[in-house]
PDB file of C-alpha atoms in Angstrom:
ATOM      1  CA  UNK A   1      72.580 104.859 148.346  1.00 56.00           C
ATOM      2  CA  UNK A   2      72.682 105.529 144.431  1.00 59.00           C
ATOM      3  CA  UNK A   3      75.377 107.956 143.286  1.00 54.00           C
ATOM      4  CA  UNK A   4      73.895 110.769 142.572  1.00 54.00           C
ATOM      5  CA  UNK A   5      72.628 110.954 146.455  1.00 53.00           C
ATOM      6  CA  UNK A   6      76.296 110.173 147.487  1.00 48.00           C
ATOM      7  CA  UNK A   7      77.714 113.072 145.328  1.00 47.00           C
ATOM      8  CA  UNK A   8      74.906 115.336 146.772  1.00 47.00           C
ATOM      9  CA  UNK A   9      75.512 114.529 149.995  1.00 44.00           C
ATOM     10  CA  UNK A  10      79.820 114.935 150.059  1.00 43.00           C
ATOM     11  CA  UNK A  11      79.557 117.982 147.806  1.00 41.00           C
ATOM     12  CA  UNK A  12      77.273 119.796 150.669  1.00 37.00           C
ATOM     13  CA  UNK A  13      80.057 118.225 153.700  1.00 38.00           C
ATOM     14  CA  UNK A  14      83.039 119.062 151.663  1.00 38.00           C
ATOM     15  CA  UNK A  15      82.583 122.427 149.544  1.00 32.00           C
ATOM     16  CA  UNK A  16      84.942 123.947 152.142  1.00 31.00           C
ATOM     17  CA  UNK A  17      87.275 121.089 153.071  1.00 36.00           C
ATOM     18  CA  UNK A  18      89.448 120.890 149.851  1.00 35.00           C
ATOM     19  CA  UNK A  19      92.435 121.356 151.657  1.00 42.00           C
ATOM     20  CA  UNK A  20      93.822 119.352 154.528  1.00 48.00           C
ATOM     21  CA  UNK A  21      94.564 120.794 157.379  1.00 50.00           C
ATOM     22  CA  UNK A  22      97.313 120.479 160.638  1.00 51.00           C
ATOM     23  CA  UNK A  23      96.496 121.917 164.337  1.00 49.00           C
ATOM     24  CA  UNK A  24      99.064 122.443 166.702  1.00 51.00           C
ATOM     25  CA  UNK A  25      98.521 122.479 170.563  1.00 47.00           C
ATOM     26  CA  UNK A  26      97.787 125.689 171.949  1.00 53.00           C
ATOM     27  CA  UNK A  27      96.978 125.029 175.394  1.00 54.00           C
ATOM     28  CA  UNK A  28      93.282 124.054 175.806  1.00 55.00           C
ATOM     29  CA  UNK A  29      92.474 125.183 172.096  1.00 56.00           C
ATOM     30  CA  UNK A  30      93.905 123.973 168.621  1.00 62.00           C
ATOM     31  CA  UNK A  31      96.003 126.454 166.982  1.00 70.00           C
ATOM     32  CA  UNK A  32      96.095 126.386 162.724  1.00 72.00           C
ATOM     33  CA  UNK A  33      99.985 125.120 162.114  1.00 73.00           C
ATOM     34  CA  UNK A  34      99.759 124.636 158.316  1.00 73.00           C
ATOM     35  CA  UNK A  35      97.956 122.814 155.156  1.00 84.00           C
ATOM     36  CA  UNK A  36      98.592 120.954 151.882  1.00 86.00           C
ATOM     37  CA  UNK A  37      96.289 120.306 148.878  1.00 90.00           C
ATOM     38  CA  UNK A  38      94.357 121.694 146.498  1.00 92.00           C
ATOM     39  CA  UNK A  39      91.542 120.401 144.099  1.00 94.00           C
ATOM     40  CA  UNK A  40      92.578 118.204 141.148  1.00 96.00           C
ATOM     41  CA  UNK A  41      94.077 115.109 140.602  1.00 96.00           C
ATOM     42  CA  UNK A  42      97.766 115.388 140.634  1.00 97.00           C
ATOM     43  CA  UNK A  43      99.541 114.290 143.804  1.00 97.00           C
ATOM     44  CA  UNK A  44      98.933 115.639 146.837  1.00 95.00           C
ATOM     45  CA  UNK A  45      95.742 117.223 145.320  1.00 95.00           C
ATOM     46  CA  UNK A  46      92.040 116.299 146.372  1.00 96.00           C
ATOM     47  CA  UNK A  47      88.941 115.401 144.909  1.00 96.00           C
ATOM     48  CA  UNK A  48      86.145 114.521 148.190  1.00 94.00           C
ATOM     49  CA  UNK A  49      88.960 114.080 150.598  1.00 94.00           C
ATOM     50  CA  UNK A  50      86.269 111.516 153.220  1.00 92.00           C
ATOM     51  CA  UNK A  51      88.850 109.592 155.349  1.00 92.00           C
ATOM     52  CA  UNK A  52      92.210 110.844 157.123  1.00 93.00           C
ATOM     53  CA  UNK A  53      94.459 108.407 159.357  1.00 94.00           C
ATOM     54  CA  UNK A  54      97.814 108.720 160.491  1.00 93.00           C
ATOM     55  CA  UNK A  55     100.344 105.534 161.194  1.00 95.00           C
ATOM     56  CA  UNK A  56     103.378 105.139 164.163  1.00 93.00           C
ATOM     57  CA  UNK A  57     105.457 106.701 161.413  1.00 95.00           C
ATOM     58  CA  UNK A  58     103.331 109.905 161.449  1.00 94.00           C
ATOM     59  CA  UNK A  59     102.403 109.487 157.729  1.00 96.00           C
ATOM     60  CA  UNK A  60      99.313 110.612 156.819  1.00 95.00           C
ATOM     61  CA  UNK A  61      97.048 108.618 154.438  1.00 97.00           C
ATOM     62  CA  UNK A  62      94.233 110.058 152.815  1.00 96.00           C
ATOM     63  CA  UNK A  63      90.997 108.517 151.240  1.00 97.00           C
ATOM     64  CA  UNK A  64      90.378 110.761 148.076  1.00 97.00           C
ATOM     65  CA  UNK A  65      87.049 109.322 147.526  1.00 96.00           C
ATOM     66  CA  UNK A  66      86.566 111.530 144.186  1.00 96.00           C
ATOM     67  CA  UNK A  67      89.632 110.396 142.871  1.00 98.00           C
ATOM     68  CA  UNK A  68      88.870 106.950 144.041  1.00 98.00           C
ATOM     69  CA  UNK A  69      92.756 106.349 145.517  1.00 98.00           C
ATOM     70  CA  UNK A  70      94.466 106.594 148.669  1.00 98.00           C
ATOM     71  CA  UNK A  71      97.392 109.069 149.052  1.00 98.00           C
ATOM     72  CA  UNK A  72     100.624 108.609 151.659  1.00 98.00           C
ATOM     73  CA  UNK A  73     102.234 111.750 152.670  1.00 97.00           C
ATOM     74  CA  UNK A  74     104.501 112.338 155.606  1.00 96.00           C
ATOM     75  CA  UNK A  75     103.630 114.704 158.223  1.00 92.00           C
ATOM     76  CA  UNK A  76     104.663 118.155 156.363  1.00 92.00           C
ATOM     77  CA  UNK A  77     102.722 117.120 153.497  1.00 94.00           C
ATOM     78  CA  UNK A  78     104.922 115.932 151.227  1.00 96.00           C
ATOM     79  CA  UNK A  79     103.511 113.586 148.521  1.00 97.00           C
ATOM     80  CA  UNK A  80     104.948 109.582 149.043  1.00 98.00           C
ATOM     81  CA  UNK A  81     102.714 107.658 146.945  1.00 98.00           C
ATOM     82  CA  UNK A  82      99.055 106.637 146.248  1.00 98.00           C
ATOM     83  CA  UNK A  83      97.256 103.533 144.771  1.00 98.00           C
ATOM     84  CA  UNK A  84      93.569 103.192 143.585  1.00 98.00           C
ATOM     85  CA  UNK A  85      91.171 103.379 140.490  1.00 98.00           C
ATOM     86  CA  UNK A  86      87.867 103.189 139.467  1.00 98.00           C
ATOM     87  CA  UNK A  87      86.671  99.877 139.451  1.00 98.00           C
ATOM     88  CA  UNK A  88      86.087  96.891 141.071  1.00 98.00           C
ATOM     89  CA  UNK A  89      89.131  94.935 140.851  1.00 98.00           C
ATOM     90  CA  UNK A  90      91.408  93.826 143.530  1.00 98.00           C
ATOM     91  CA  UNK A  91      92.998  97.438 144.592  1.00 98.00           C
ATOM     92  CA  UNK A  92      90.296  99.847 142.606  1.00 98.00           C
ATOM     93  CA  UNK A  93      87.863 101.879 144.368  1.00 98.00           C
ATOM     94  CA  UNK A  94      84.285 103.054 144.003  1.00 98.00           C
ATOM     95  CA  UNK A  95      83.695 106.447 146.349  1.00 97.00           C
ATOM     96  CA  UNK A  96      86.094 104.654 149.415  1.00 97.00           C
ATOM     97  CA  UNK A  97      85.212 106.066 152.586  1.00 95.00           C
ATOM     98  CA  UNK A  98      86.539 105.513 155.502  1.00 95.00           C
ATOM     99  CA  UNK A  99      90.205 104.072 156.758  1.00 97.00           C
ATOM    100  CA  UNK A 100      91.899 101.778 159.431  1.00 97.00           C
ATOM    101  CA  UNK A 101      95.738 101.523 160.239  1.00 97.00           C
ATOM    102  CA  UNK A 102      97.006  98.519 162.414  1.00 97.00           C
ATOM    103  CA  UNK A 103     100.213  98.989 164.979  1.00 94.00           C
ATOM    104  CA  UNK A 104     102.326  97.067 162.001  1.00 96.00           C
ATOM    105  CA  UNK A 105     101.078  99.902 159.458  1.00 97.00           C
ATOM    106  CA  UNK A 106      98.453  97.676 157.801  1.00 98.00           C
ATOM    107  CA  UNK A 107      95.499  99.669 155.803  1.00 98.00           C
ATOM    108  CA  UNK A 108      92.101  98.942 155.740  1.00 98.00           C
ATOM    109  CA  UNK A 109      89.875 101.208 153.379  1.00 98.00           C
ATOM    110  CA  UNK A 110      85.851 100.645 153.432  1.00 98.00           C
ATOM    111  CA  UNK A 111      85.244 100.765 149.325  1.00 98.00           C
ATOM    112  CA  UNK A 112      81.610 101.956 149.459  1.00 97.00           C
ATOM    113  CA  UNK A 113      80.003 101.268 146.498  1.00 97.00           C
ATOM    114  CA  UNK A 114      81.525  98.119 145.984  1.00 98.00           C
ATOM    115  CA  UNK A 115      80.295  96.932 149.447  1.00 98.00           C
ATOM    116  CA  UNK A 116      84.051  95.512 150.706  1.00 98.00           C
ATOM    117  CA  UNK A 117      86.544  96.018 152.761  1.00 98.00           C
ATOM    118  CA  UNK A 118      89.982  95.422 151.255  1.00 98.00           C
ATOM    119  CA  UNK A 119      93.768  95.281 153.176  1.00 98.00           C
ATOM    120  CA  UNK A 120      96.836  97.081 151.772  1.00 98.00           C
ATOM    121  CA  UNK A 121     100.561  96.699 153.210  1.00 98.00           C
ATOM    122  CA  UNK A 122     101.808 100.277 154.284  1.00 98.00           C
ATOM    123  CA  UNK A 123     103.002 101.441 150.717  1.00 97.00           C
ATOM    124  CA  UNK A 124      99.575 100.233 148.994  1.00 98.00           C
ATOM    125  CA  UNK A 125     100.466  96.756 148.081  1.00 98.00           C
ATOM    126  CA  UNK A 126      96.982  94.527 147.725  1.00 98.00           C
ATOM    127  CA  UNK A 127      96.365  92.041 150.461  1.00 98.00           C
ATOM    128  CA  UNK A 128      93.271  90.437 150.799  1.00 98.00           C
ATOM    129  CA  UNK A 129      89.512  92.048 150.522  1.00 98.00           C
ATOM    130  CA  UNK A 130      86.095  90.704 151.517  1.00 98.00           C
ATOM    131  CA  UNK A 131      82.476  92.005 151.450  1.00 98.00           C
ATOM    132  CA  UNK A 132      79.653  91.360 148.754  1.00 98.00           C
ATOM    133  CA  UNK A 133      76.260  93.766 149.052  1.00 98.00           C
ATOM    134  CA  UNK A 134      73.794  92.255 151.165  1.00 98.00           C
ATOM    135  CA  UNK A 135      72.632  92.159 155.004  1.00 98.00           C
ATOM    136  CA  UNK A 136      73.732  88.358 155.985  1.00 98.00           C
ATOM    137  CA  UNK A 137      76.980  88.214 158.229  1.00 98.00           C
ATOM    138  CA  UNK A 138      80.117  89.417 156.120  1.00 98.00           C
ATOM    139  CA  UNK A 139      77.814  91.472 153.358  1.00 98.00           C
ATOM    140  CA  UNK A 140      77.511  95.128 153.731  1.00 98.00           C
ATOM    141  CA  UNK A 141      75.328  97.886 152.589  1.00 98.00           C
ATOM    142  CA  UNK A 142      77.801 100.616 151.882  1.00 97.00           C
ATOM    143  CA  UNK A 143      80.302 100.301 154.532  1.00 98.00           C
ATOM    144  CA  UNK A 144      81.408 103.591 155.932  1.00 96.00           C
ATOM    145  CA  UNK A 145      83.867 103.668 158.709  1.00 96.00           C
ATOM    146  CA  UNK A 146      86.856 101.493 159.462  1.00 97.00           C
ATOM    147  CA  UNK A 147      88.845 100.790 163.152  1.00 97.00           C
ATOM    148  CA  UNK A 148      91.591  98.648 164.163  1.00 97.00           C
ATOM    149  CA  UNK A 149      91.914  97.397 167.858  1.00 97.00           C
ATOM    150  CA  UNK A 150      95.041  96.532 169.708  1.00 96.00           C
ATOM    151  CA  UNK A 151      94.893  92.771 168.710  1.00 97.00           C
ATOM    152  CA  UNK A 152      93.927  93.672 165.239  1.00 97.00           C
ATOM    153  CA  UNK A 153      90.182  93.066 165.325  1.00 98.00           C
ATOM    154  CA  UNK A 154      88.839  95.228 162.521  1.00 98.00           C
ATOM    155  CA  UNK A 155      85.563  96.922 162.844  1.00 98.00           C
ATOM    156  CA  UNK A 156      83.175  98.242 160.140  1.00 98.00           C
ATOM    157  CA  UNK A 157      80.242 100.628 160.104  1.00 97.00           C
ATOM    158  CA  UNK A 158      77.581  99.283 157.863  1.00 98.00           C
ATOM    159  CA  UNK A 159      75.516 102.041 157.046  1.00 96.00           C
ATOM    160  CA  UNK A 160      72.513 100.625 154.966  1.00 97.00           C
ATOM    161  CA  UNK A 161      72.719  97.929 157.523  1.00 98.00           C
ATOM    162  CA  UNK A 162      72.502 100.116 160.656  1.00 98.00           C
ATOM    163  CA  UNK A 163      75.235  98.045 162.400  1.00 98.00           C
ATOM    164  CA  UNK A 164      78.819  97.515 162.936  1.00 98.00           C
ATOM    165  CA  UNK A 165      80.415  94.534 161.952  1.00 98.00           C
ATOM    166  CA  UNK A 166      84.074  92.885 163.771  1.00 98.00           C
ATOM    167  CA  UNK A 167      86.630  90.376 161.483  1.00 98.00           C
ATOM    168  CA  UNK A 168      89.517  89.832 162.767  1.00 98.00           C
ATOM    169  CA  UNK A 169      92.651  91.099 159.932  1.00 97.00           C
ATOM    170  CA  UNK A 170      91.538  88.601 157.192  1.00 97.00           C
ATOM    171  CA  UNK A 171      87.941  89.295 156.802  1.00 98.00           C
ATOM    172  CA  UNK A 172      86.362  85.842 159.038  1.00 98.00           C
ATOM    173  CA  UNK A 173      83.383  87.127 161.121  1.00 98.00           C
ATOM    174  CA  UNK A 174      83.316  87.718 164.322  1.00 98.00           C
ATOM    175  CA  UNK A 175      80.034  89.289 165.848  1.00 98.00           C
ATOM    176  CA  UNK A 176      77.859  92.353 164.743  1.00 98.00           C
ATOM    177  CA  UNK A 177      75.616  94.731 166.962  1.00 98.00           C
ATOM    178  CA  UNK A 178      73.075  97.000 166.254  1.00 98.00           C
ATOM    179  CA  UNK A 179      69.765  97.657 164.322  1.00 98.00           C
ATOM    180  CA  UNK A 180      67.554 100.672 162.846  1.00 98.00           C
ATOM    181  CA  UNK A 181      66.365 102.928 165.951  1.00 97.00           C
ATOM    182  CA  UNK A 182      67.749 105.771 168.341  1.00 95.00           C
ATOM    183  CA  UNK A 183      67.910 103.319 171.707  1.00 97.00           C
ATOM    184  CA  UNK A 184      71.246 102.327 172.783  1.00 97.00           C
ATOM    185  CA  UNK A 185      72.915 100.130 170.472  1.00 97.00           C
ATOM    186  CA  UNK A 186      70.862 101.302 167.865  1.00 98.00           C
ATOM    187  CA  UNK A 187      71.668 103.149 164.944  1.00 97.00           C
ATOM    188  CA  UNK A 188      70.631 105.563 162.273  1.00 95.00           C
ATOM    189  CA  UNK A 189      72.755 105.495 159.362  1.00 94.00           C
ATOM    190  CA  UNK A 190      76.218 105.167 161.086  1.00 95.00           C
ATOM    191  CA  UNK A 191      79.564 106.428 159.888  1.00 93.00           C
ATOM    192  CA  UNK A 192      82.410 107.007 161.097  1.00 92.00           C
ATOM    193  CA  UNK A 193      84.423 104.727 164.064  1.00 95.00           C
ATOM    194  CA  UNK A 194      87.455 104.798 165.804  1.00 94.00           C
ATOM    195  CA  UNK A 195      88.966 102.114 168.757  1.00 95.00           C
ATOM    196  CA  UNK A 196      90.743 104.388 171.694  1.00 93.00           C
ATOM    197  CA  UNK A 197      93.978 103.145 173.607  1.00 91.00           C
ATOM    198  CA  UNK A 198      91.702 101.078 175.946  1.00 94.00           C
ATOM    199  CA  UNK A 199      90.118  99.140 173.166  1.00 96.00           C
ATOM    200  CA  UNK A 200      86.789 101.030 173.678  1.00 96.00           C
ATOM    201  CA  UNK A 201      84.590 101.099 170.454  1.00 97.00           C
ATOM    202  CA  UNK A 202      83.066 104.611 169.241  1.00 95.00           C
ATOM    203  CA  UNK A 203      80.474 105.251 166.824  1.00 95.00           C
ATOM    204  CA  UNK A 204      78.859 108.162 165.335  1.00 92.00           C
ATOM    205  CA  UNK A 205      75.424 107.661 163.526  1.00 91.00           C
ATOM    206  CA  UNK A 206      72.891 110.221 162.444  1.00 89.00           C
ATOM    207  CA  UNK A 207      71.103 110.675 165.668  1.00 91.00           C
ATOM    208  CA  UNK A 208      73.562 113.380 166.456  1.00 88.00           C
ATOM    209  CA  UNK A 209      75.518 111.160 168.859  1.00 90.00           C
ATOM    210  CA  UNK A 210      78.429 109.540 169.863  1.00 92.00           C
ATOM    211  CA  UNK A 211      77.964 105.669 171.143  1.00 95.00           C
ATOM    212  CA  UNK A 212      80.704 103.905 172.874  1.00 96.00           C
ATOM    213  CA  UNK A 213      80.776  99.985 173.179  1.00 98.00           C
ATOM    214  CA  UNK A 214      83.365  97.651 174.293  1.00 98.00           C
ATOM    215  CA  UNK A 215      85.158  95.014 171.901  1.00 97.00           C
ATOM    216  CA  UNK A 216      81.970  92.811 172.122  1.00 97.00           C
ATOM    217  CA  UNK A 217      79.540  95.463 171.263  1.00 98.00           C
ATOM    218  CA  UNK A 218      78.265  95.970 174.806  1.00 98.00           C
ATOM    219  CA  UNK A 219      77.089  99.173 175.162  1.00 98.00           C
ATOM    220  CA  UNK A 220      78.527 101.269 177.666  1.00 98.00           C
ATOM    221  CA  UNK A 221      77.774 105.195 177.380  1.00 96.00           C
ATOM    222  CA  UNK A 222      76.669 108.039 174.746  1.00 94.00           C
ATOM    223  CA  UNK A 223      78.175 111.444 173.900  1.00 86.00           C
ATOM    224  CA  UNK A 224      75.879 114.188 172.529  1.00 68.00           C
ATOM    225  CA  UNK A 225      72.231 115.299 171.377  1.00 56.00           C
ATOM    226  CA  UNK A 226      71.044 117.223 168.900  1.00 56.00           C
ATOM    227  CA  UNK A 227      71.738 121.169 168.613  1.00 47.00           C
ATOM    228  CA  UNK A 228      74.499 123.997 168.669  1.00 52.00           C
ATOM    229  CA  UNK A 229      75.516 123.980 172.229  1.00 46.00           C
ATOM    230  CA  UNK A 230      78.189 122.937 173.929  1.00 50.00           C
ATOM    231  CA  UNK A 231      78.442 118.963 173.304  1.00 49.00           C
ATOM    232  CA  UNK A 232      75.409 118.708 170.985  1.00 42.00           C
ATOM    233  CA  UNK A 233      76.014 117.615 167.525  1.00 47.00           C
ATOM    234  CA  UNK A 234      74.047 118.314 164.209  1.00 48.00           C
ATOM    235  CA  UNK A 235      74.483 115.107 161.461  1.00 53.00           C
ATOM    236  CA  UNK A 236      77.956 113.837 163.028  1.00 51.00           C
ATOM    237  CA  UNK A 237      80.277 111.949 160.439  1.00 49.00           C
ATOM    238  CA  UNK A 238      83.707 111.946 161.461  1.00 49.00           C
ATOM    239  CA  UNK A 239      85.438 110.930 164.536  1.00 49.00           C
ATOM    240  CA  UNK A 240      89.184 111.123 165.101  1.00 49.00           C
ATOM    241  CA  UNK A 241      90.742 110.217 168.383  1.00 51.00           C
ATOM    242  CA  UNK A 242      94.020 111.906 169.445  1.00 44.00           C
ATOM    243  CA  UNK A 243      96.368 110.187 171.821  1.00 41.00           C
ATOM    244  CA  UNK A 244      97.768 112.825 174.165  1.00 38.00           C
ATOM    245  CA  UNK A 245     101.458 111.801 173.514  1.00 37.00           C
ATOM    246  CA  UNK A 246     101.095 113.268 169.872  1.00 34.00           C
ATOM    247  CA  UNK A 247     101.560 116.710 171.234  1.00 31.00           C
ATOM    248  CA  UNK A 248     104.066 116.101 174.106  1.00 33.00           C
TER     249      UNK A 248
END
């Protein structure tokens, strides 16, 4: 995807998501508790805020892909740090998308447009990265969405690629599943990805669905069809999954 489709495509999803926001519990519905941010560049301000994950410390890291940085704030909002320029250098960014946190606080960002993945400690100290452009095992085309499993297996959407890729945490291949298509295990274009308490795999792609796969990439079920209603979906790109203890 060339840049000027990417900045088409995020202004359109984001015009009205400048801010980020907190829900409470309220019973069976989520009840507005507060927000933070505004648009800019400063701390604690957004610029195409794509990516939102929260560690066991309840700090809140946020991919500010138009500021091409990641921001750490604790759970009131309050600005802790942030890393990340533009470039392609060992910690830079080009329009990073989506974001993985391990059980020992370990960050994963997808950098898009510089088809990697690279590994941060908890404060934003560079790790390791890996990913060159291409379609071959270990090469992405614009890698989207990020997940961490309970043994640290680290899974990738690869967009251009209609697949998802696993590494374990330094970057050595594992297995990939998935092709162009709307059959199970198929894809169109998918984004985001998250790994649930049970180590079950979830991916949303652009045939207005929700897939779910175990570590493997065996397909086991689909959420969702196209439309309005009740559990329909129109051109799903996030998914965040909420562990009920949060609100107890």
């Amino acid at each position: 995807m060339k840049m000027q489709e990417y900045k088409k495509m995020f202004s359109t999803l984001f015009i009205s998501a400048l801010t980020t926001l907190m829900f409470a519990s309220g019973g069976d519905s989520q009840v507005f508790d507060f927000q933070w941010g505004m648009t800019g560049g400063g701390n604690a301000q957004f610029n195409l805020p794509v990516g939102i994950a929260i560690d066991s410390m309840s700090n809140v890291f946020v991919v500010d892909a138009g500021n091409n940085r990641v921001q750490k704030l604790d759970a009131g909002g309050n600005y802790i740090t942030s890393w990340g320029t533009t470039g392609n250098g060992n910690g830079q960014f080009i329009a990073p998308q989506g974001i993985g946190i391990e059980s020992n606080g370990t960050v994963y960002i997808a950098d898009w447009f510089n088809n990697r993945v690279q590994k941060f400690d908890n404060n934003g100290a560079f790790i390791t990265t890996w990913g060159v452009a291409g379609s071959a095992n270990g090469q992405f085309n614009n890698p989207h969405g990020v997940a961490v499993d309970s043994v640290g297996s680290v899974y990738v959407t690869d967009f251009g690629n209609n697949r998802v890729q696993k590494f374990d945490g330094n970057g050595n291949f594992s297995t990939s599943w998935g092709s162009i298509g709307s059959a199970n295990g198929q894809f169109n274009s998918p984004r985001a990805i998250a790994v649930d308490s049970s180590d079950r795999v979830y991916v949303s792609d652009a045939n207005n669905r929700i897939q779910i796969f175990d570590t493997n990439g065996t397909y086991l079920e689909t959420w969702g069809t196209s439309g309005r209603s009740d559990g329909q979906l129109i051109d799903a790109m996030g998914l965040v999954l909420i562990l009920p203890e949060i609100f107890t």
